[in-house]
Coordinates of C-alpha atoms and ligand atoms in Angstrom, one line a residue:
M20 CA 0.2 0.2 0.0
P21 CA 1.4 3.5 -1.0
L22 CA 1.7 6.1 1.9
P23 CA 0.2 9.4 1.4
E24 CA 1.8 12.4 2.4
L25 CA -0.9 13.6 4.5
A26 CA -3.4 11.8 6.9
D27 CA -6.1 13.0 9.5
V28 CA -4.9 10.7 12.1
V29 CA -1.7 8.5 12.2
V30 CA -1.5 5.8 15.0
A31 CA 1.9 4.3 15.6
G32 CA 1.9 0.6 16.5
G33 CA -1.1 -1.9 16.3
G34 CA -1.5 -3.6 19.7
H35 CA -4.4 -3.3 21.6
A36 CA -3.8 0.6 22.5
G37 CA -3.2 1.2 18.5
L38 CA -6.2 -0.7 17.3
C39 CA -8.6 0.9 20.0
A40 CA -7.4 4.3 18.9
A41 CA -7.5 3.7 15.4
I42 CA -11.0 2.3 15.4
T43 CA -12.4 5.1 17.6
A44 CA -11.0 7.8 15.3
A45 CA -12.3 6.1 12.2
E46 CA -15.6 5.6 13.3
Q47 CA -15.5 9.4 13.9
G48 CA -15.0 9.8 10.3
R49 CA -11.6 10.3 10.1
Q50 CA -9.0 9.0 7.6
V51 CA -6.8 7.0 9.8
Y52 CA -3.2 5.5 8.9
L53 CA -2.2 2.5 11.4
L54 CA 1.6 2.3 11.0
E55 CA 2.4 -1.1 12.3
R56 CA 6.5 -2.5 12.5
A57 CA 5.7 -5.9 12.3
P58 CA 4.9 -8.0 9.2
A59 CA 1.2 -9.0 9.2
V60 CA 1.8 -12.2 10.6
M61 CA 3.6 -10.9 13.5
R62 CA 1.4 -8.1 14.2
G63 CA -0.5 -7.4 17.7
G64 CA 2.9 -7.1 19.6
N65 CA 2.7 -8.0 23.2
T66 CA -0.9 -7.9 22.8
R67 CA -1.1 -11.5 21.0
H68 CA 0.2 -12.8 24.1
T69 CA -2.8 -11.8 26.9
R70 CA -5.3 -13.6 28.5
N71 CA -7.6 -10.9 29.9
L72 CA -8.2 -7.6 31.2
R73 CA -9.2 -6.2 34.6
V74 CA -12.7 -4.4 34.6
M75 CA -14.8 -2.7 37.2
H76 CA -18.4 -3.9 37.2
D77 CA -21.5 -4.1 39.1
G78 CA -22.7 -7.5 38.4
P79 CA -22.0 -10.9 36.6
V80 CA -21.0 -10.0 33.1
A81 CA -18.4 -11.3 30.1
G82 CA -17.4 -14.4 32.2
L83 CA -16.9 -12.4 35.5
T84 CA -18.4 -13.3 38.7
G85 CA -19.6 -11.0 41.1
S86 CA -18.7 -7.4 41.3
Y87 CA -15.6 -5.6 41.4
S88 CA -16.4 -1.9 42.5
E89 CA -14.0 1.4 42.0
A90 CA -13.0 1.2 45.5
E91 CA -11.7 -2.5 45.3
F92 CA -9.9 -1.9 41.9
W93 CA -8.1 1.2 43.4
A94 CA -7.4 -0.5 46.7
D95 CA -5.7 -3.4 44.5
L96 CA -3.9 -0.7 42.2
H97 CA -2.7 1.5 45.3
R98 CA -1.2 -1.5 47.2
V99 CA 0.7 -3.1 44.4
T100 CA 2.2 0.1 43.3
A101 CA 2.7 1.3 46.8
G102 CA 1.1 4.4 45.9
N103 CA 3.6 5.0 43.1
T104 CA 0.6 6.2 40.6
N105 CA -1.0 9.2 39.5
E106 CA -4.5 9.0 41.3
P107 CA -6.7 10.6 39.2
L108 CA -5.2 9.1 35.7
A109 CA -5.4 5.7 37.8
R110 CA -9.1 6.3 38.6
L111 CA -10.0 7.5 35.1
V112 CA -8.6 3.7 34.0
I113 CA -10.8 2.1 36.5
R114 CA -14.3 3.8 35.7
E115 CA -13.6 3.5 31.9
S116 CA -12.8 0.2 32.3
K117 CA -16.7 -0.7 32.6
P118 CA -17.7 0.9 29.1
L119 CA -14.3 -0.8 27.3
L120 CA -15.7 -3.8 28.0
D121 CA -18.9 -3.1 26.5
W122 CA -17.0 -1.5 23.7
L123 CA -14.9 -4.7 23.0
E124 CA -18.2 -6.6 23.1
N125 CA -19.5 -4.9 20.4
H126 CA -16.4 -4.8 18.1
G127 CA -17.0 -8.6 18.1
V128 CA -14.5 -9.7 21.1
H129 CA -16.1 -12.5 23.1
F130 CA -15.2 -13.5 26.7
Q131 CA -14.9 -17.0 28.6
P132 CA -14.8 -17.9 32.4
S133 CA -11.6 -17.9 33.8
L134 CA -9.7 -21.0 33.6
R135 CA -8.8 -23.3 36.7
G136 CA -5.2 -22.4 37.7
T137 CA -5.9 -18.5 37.1
L138 CA -6.6 -18.3 41.0
N139 CA -8.8 -15.7 42.4
L140 CA -9.4 -13.5 39.2
S141 CA -12.9 -14.8 38.4
H142 CA -14.6 -11.4 39.6
S143 CA -12.0 -8.8 38.7
N144 CA -10.2 -10.2 35.2
A145 CA -12.6 -10.9 32.1
F146 CA -10.7 -13.5 29.9
F147 CA -10.6 -13.5 26.1
L148 CA -12.1 -16.3 24.4
G149 CA -9.1 -17.7 22.2
G150 CA -6.8 -15.2 24.0
G151 CA -5.1 -12.3 23.0
C152 CA -4.4 -13.4 19.4
A153 CA -8.2 -13.8 18.7
L154 CA -8.6 -10.5 20.5
S155 CA -6.0 -8.7 18.2
N156 CA -7.3 -10.5 15.2
T157 CA -10.7 -9.2 15.8
L158 CA -10.0 -5.7 16.4
Y159 CA -7.9 -5.8 13.0
Q160 CA -11.1 -7.0 11.4
A161 CA -13.0 -4.2 13.1
A162 CA -10.4 -1.8 12.1
E163 CA -10.6 -2.8 8.7
Q164 CA -14.1 -2.2 8.6
A165 CA -14.0 1.1 10.0
G166 CA -11.7 2.0 7.2
V167 CA -8.4 2.1 8.7
Q168 CA -5.5 2.0 6.5
I169 CA -3.2 -0.7 7.9
V170 CA 0.4 -0.3 6.9
Y171 CA 2.7 -3.2 8.1
E172 CA 6.4 -3.4 8.3
C173 CA 6.3 0.5 8.6
R174 CA 8.8 1.2 11.3
V175 CA 8.4 5.0 12.8
T176 CA 11.8 6.0 14.1
S177 CA 11.4 9.9 14.4
V178 CA 9.0 12.5 15.2
S179 CA 9.0 16.3 14.3
M180 CA 7.6 19.1 16.3
E181 CA 7.3 22.7 15.7
G182 CA 6.7 24.2 18.9
H183 CA 4.1 22.2 20.9
R184 CA 2.6 20.9 17.5
C185 CA 3.6 17.5 16.1
T186 CA 4.4 17.9 12.0
H187 CA 5.1 14.3 10.8
V188 CA 6.7 11.2 11.8
S189 CA 9.2 9.4 9.6
G190 CA 10.8 6.2 9.4
Q191 CA 11.2 3.2 7.1
F192 CA 8.9 1.7 4.6
E193 CA 9.2 -1.1 2.1
G194 CA 13.2 -0.4 2.3
A195 CA 13.1 3.2 2.0
D196 CA 12.6 6.3 4.1
F197 CA 9.1 7.8 4.6
T198 CA 7.4 10.8 6.0
L199 CA 4.1 11.2 6.8
A200 CA 2.3 14.4 8.2
A201 CA -1.1 14.7 9.9
N202 CA -3.5 16.6 11.7
A203 CA -3.2 14.1 14.6
F204 CA -0.9 11.6 16.0
V205 CA -1.4 8.7 18.6
M206 CA 1.6 6.9 19.6
C207 CA 1.1 3.2 20.7
S208 CA 4.3 1.5 20.1
G209 CA 4.8 0.0 23.2
G210 CA 7.6 0.0 25.8
F211 CA 11.4 -0.5 25.0
Q212 CA 12.0 -3.9 26.9
A213 CA 13.2 -5.5 23.3
N214 CA 15.8 -3.0 23.0
A215 CA 18.9 -4.6 24.3
A216 CA 21.3 -1.6 24.2
W217 CA 18.7 0.6 26.1
M218 CA 18.0 -2.4 28.8
R219 CA 21.8 -2.4 29.3
E220 CA 22.0 1.5 30.0
A221 CA 19.3 0.9 32.8
W222 CA 20.4 -2.5 34.2
G223 CA 24.1 -2.8 33.0
E224 CA 25.4 -6.2 31.7
A225 CA 22.8 -7.8 33.9
A226 CA 20.5 -7.4 31.1
D227 CA 22.0 -9.6 28.7
N228 CA 20.7 -12.6 30.7
F229 CA 17.2 -11.2 30.4
L230 CA 14.5 -12.7 28.3
I231 CA 11.7 -10.7 26.5
R232 CA 8.4 -12.4 27.0
G233 CA 6.7 -10.6 24.2
T234 CA 7.4 -8.9 20.9
P235 CA 10.9 -8.3 19.6
Y236 CA 9.5 -5.1 18.0
N237 CA 9.0 -3.1 21.0
E238 CA 12.4 -1.2 21.0
G239 CA 11.0 2.2 22.4
D240 CA 12.0 3.9 19.0
V241 CA 9.1 6.1 19.3
L242 CA 9.6 6.8 23.1
R243 CA 13.3 7.7 22.6
A244 CA 12.3 10.1 19.6
L245 CA 9.7 11.9 21.9
M246 CA 12.4 12.2 24.5
Q247 CA 14.9 13.7 22.4
Q248 CA 12.0 16.2 21.4
G249 CA 11.5 17.4 24.8
A250 CA 8.6 15.1 26.0
A251 CA 8.2 14.6 29.6
T252 CA 8.7 11.0 30.7
T253 CA 7.4 9.4 34.1
G254 CA 9.0 6.5 36.0
D255 CA 12.3 4.6 36.0
P256 CA 14.0 3.0 33.1
T257 CA 14.6 -0.2 35.8
Q258 CA 10.9 -0.4 36.7
C259 CA 9.2 -3.1 34.7
H260 CA 6.9 -5.9 34.8
A261 CA 9.3 -9.0 35.2
V262 CA 8.5 -12.7 36.2
A263 CA 10.7 -15.7 36.6
I264 CA 10.5 -17.8 33.6
D265 CA 12.1 -21.0 32.5
A266 CA 15.6 -20.2 31.3
R267 CA 15.0 -22.4 28.4
A268 CA 12.6 -19.9 26.8
P269 CA 13.3 -18.0 23.6
K270 CA 15.0 -14.9 23.7
Y271 CA 12.0 -13.1 22.6
D272 CA 8.0 -14.0 22.2
G273 CA 8.1 -17.3 24.6
G274 CA 4.9 -16.0 25.8
I275 CA 2.9 -17.2 29.2
V276 CA 3.9 -20.9 28.4
S277 CA 7.1 -20.2 29.6
R278 CA 6.0 -19.4 32.8
L279 CA 6.6 -21.6 35.7
D280 CA 4.4 -22.1 38.7
C281 CA 6.5 -24.5 41.0
V282 CA 8.3 -21.8 42.9
P283 CA 5.9 -21.9 46.3
Y284 CA 6.6 -25.6 46.4
S285 CA 10.1 -25.5 45.8
I286 CA 13.4 -24.1 47.4
V287 CA 15.2 -21.7 44.9
V288 CA 19.1 -21.6 44.8
N289 CA 21.3 -19.4 42.9
R290 CA 24.4 -20.3 40.9
Q291 CA 26.4 -20.8 44.1
G292 CA 23.8 -23.2 45.6
E293 CA 22.2 -21.2 48.0
R294 CA 18.9 -20.1 48.7
F295 CA 18.0 -16.3 48.9
Y296 CA 14.2 -15.7 49.2
D297 CA 11.1 -16.8 51.1
E298 CA 9.7 -19.2 48.1
G299 CA 6.9 -19.6 50.3
E300 CA 5.8 -16.1 51.1
D301 CA 2.5 -15.8 49.7
F302 CA 0.2 -17.5 46.7
W303 CA 2.0 -17.3 43.6
P304 CA -0.2 -15.1 41.8
K305 CA 0.4 -12.7 44.4
R306 CA 4.3 -13.0 44.2
Y307 CA 5.3 -14.3 40.7
A308 CA 5.7 -10.7 39.6
I309 CA 8.6 -9.9 42.3
W310 CA 10.5 -13.0 41.3
G311 CA 12.0 -11.6 38.1
R312 CA 13.8 -9.0 40.1
L313 CA 14.9 -11.4 42.7
V314 CA 16.5 -13.6 39.9
A315 CA 18.0 -10.5 38.3
A316 CA 19.7 -9.7 41.5
Q317 CA 21.5 -13.2 42.0
P318 CA 24.9 -14.0 40.0
E319 CA 24.5 -14.3 36.2
Q320 CA 20.7 -13.7 36.5
I321 CA 19.9 -17.3 37.1
G322 CA 18.1 -19.3 39.6
Y323 CA 16.9 -23.0 39.9
A324 CA 13.5 -24.1 41.6
I325 CA 14.4 -27.6 43.2
I326 CA 11.6 -29.8 44.3
D327 CA 11.1 -33.5 44.9
S328 CA 8.4 -36.2 43.8
K329 CA 6.0 -35.4 46.2
V330 CA 4.7 -32.1 44.9
T331 CA 5.0 -32.5 41.0
E332 CA 1.2 -32.5 40.9
H333 CA 0.6 -29.4 42.8
F334 CA 1.4 -26.9 39.9
M335 CA 0.6 -26.3 36.2
P336 CA 2.7 -28.3 34.3
S337 CA 5.7 -26.7 32.4
V338 CA 6.5 -26.6 28.8
F339 CA 10.0 -27.6 29.0
P340 CA 10.6 -31.0 31.0
A341 CA 12.0 -30.8 34.6
I342 CA 16.0 -31.6 34.8
T343 CA 15.7 -35.0 36.5
A344 CA 17.9 -36.8 38.8
E345 CA 17.9 -39.7 42.0
S346 CA 19.8 -37.7 44.4
I347 CA 20.6 -34.0 45.0
P348 CA 24.5 -34.6 44.2
A349 CA 23.5 -36.0 40.8
L350 CA 21.2 -33.0 40.2
A351 CA 23.9 -30.5 41.3
E352 CA 26.1 -32.1 38.7
Q353 CA 23.7 -32.0 35.9
L354 CA 23.1 -27.9 37.0
E355 CA 26.7 -27.5 37.3
L356 CA 26.0 -26.4 40.7
P357 CA 28.5 -26.6 43.5
I358 CA 27.7 -30.4 44.6
E359 CA 28.6 -30.1 48.5
T360 CA 26.8 -26.7 49.0
L361 CA 23.7 -27.5 47.1
N362 CA 23.5 -30.8 49.6
T363 CA 24.2 -28.8 52.6
T364 CA 21.5 -26.2 51.5
V365 CA 19.0 -29.2 51.0
Q366 CA 20.2 -30.9 54.3
Q367 CA 19.7 -27.6 56.3
F368 CA 16.3 -26.8 54.7
N369 CA 15.2 -30.6 55.5
Q370 CA 16.2 -30.2 59.2
A371 CA 14.5 -26.6 59.3
V372 CA 11.3 -28.0 58.4
Q373 CA 8.4 -28.1 61.0
P374 CA 5.5 -30.5 61.2
G375 CA 2.6 -29.0 59.9
E376 CA -0.4 -29.7 57.7
Y377 CA 0.3 -29.2 53.9
H378 CA -2.4 -27.5 52.1
P379 CA -1.0 -26.6 48.4
Q380 CA -3.9 -24.3 47.8
Q381 CA -3.9 -22.6 51.4
L382 CA -1.7 -20.8 53.2
D383 CA -0.7 -23.5 55.5
D384 CA 1.5 -23.9 58.6
C385 CA 4.4 -25.9 57.2
R386 CA 7.2 -23.6 57.5
T387 CA 11.0 -23.6 58.3
V388 CA 12.3 -22.3 61.3
G389 CA 16.2 -20.9 62.2
L390 CA 17.0 -20.4 58.3
T391 CA 18.0 -17.3 56.8
P392 CA 15.8 -16.6 54.5
N393 CA 13.2 -19.1 56.2
K394 CA 10.2 -20.5 54.1
T395 CA 7.2 -19.5 55.4
H396 CA 4.3 -21.9 53.9
W397 CA 4.3 -25.4 51.8
A398 CA 7.8 -26.3 53.3
L399 CA 8.1 -30.0 53.1
P400 CA 11.6 -31.9 53.2
I401 CA 13.2 -32.7 49.7
D402 CA 13.6 -36.2 50.5
T403 CA 11.9 -38.1 47.8
P404 CA 13.6 -39.0 44.8
P405 CA 13.2 -38.5 41.8
F406 CA 14.6 -34.9 42.4
Y407 CA 13.2 -32.1 40.0
A408 CA 15.0 -28.8 38.6
Y409 CA 13.9 -25.8 36.6
P410 CA 16.3 -23.0 35.6
L411 CA 14.8 -19.7 36.1
R412 CA 15.8 -16.2 34.2
P413 CA 14.3 -12.9 34.5
G414 CA 11.3 -12.5 31.8
I415 CA 10.8 -9.0 31.2
T416 CA 7.2 -8.3 30.1
F417 CA 7.3 -4.6 29.6
T418 CA 9.1 -1.5 31.0
Y419 CA 7.4 1.2 32.7
L420 CA 9.5 4.3 31.7
G421 CA 7.2 6.1 29.7
L422 CA 5.7 9.3 28.2
M423 CA 3.7 11.7 30.9
V424 CA 0.3 12.4 29.7
D425 CA -2.9 13.8 30.8
S426 CA -6.4 12.8 31.2
T427 CA -6.8 13.6 27.5
A428 CA -4.0 11.4 26.6
R429 CA -1.9 14.6 25.5
V430 CA 1.7 13.9 25.6
Q431 CA 3.5 16.4 28.1
L432 CA 6.3 18.4 27.2
S433 CA 9.2 18.9 30.0
D434 CA 8.7 22.9 29.8
G435 CA 5.3 22.1 31.3
N436 CA 3.2 22.6 28.0
A437 CA 1.2 19.9 26.7
C438 CA 1.5 18.7 22.9
T439 CA -1.8 20.1 20.9
N440 CA -2.0 17.1 18.6
L441 CA 0.3 14.5 20.2
F442 CA -1.5 11.4 22.1
A443 CA -0.1 8.4 23.8
A444 CA -1.7 5.1 24.9
G445 CA -0.7 1.6 26.2
E446 CA 2.7 0.5 27.5
I447 CA 4.4 3.7 26.0
M448 CA 2.7 5.6 28.9
A449 CA 1.7 2.7 31.3
G450 CA 4.2 4.0 34.0
N451 CA 1.8 7.3 34.5
I452 CA -0.4 4.6 36.3
L453 CA 2.1 2.0 37.1
G454 CA 5.1 3.4 38.7
Q455 CA 6.1 0.0 40.1
G456 CA 4.2 -3.3 41.0
Y457 CA 1.4 -4.9 38.8
C458 CA -2.0 -5.7 39.1
A459 CA -2.8 -8.8 36.7
G460 CA -4.9 -7.6 33.7
T461 CA -4.2 -3.7 33.8
G462 CA -1.9 -3.5 31.1
M463 CA -4.6 -4.3 28.7
T464 CA -6.9 -2.1 30.8
I465 CA -4.7 0.9 30.3
G466 CA -4.0 0.4 26.7
G467 CA -7.8 0.0 25.9
V468 CA -8.9 3.2 27.9
F469 CA -6.4 5.4 26.7
G470 CA -6.5 4.1 23.2
R471 CA -10.1 4.8 23.1
I472 CA -9.3 8.5 24.8
A473 CA -6.6 9.5 22.4
G474 CA -8.5 8.1 19.4
A475 CA -11.7 10.3 20.3
Q476 CA -9.2 13.2 21.2
A477 CA -7.3 13.0 18.0
A478 CA -10.4 12.5 15.7
C479 CA -12.3 15.9 17.2
L480 CA -9.3 18.2 16.5
P481 CA -9.9 20.7 14.0
S482 CA -8.2 20.1 10.6
Ligands
LIG636 C1 3.5 -12.8 27.9 C2 2.5 -11.6 28.0 C3 1.4 -11.8 28.8 C4 0.6 -10.9 28.9 N1 -0.3 -11.1 29.6 C5 -1.5 -9.9 29.9 C6 -2.8 -10.3 30.4 O1 -3.1 -11.1 30.4 N2 -3.4 -9.2 30.5 C7 -2.8 -7.8 30.6 O2 -3.6 -6.8 30.8 N3 -1.8 -7.6 30.1 C8 -0.9 -8.3 29.7 N4 0.3 -8.4 29.0 C9 0.9 -7.0 28.9 C10 0.0 -6.4 27.7 O3 0.8 -7.2 26.7 C11 0.2 -5.0 27.1 O4 0.2 -4.2 28.7 C12 -0.6 -4.6 26.3 O5 -0.7 -5.5 25.2 C13 0.2 -3.6 25.9 O6 -0.6 -2.8 24.6 P1 0.0 -1.8 23.6 O7 -0.9 -1.6 22.6 O8 0.7 -0.9 24.2 O9 1.5 -2.7 23.2 P2 1.7 -3.9 22.2 O10 0.6 -4.9 22.2 O11 3.1 -4.4 22.7 O12 1.6 -3.3 21.0 C14 2.8 -2.3 20.4 C15 3.0 -2.4 18.9 O13 3.9 -1.3 18.2 C16 4.5 -1.7 17.3 N5 5.8 -1.1 17.4 C17 6.8 -1.1 18.1 N6 7.6 -0.1 17.8 C18 7.1 0.4 16.5 C19 7.5 1.4 15.4 N7 8.8 1.9 16.0 N8 6.8 1.8 14.7 C20 5.4 1.1 14.4 N9 5.3 0.1 15.1 C21 5.9 -0.2 16.1 C22 4.8 -3.5 17.8 O14 4.8 -4.0 16.6 C23 3.4 -3.7 18.5 O15 2.6 -4.2 17.3 C24 1.2 -9.5 28.9 C25 2.4 -9.3 28.0 C26 3.2 -10.5 27.8 C27 4.6 -10.2 27.1

């Protein structure tokens, strides 16, 4: 498809946020160009990998049970971010999540009840039937029907400003440079987690050992271009959503199947064969998002979850098979860990385990005493062969450093002004709401709510 020189609205990035923005603007009669860096088969960014979004609701709807009030949603968000959130924007996301659900259904997205194993999310998180890929395909279809011009393999790398107004974007398309002017621009091109050099700037050499759970295309091109143009940012470059995933997952796009749920029933040791954190602190859904950072802080950014044959049925099966041995020394040998140290770690752990009643689905009283750190729930001696190990690496979902926006999704400038015709939605601005921590399902809610706001704002600007 040839690119014009001028459009009404240009949207950069075709994930959830970009699609919501593009459809909204097109339905208001605007001629919209959606520029997506990936080829068509890889479209949909991190959105392809998702399963659900968090929504406020008054009663059972779209596969959700009970109700989930603004107060409860806000309390959950406030707790996980430790208050490091912009309250007016966070409350806007919460309130607008309700109409977002209807909007998605009206655009063909179907929902299903939450699946077993997704623990305690059935009243707060609406699950996409067919997952994020189905949602993405459905919204691409809706975008085409609304008349959005979708341009694949089109990479936006720079943004030009005159005063507080954005004049055009440029980049590469079909092996050549392009420039496209527009009346309004919506930036939805994700975080910078797939940009190895930028991650290194933020984390140092440790970043080389990180795995990126989602798309390789979110390299922060537009974020960086706008930072160079004086856009105000929010958040710290090391803040991100990071979980511990199977170290054997591919560098990019491993998705949710590389997640490991065995940690609460295991001991986790580092490269030196030593434990470093309470594996049984809380239920896994409440703790999985801290383990990426915990592993990132260990030597060579690797950990090993070790279990015995008593607990193999208590967590979701892994996509990669466990490393198995008949004894702890044999397991240490396979993992190339110091045999003596791992043996001592396991023996000391076993000796510290107190009698208790083991309940894999409850915060039980099986714990250790006298260890640093102790394991406070689900502590059973690791004594029944065969023994199993899973290697863990930090799996980065998305970064939080982003463009500062206001409640109209307008990008703010470091001189205190707002851009008149430049908007942002999704991961690229999620740090306004997620200063730290994470509440499952909020990534998609932020993208959808701000995508719709940005699309509507972009559409109503006079030409
Ligand atoms: C494995 C995994 C599971 C997840 N599960 C959930 C979940 O269940 N619920 C939830 O709420 N969140 C989940 N998330 C987070 C969620 O994916 C994001 O919060 C959400 O998809 C963000 O939407 P977005 O549109 O901002 O970004 P994306 O969906 O990543 O879209 C960004 C798009 O921009 C394009 N792009 C990048 N750079 C350029 C450029 N220079 N020019 C043009 N285009 C560009 C990319 O190709 C991509 O298509 C998950 C993420 C991962 C990785």
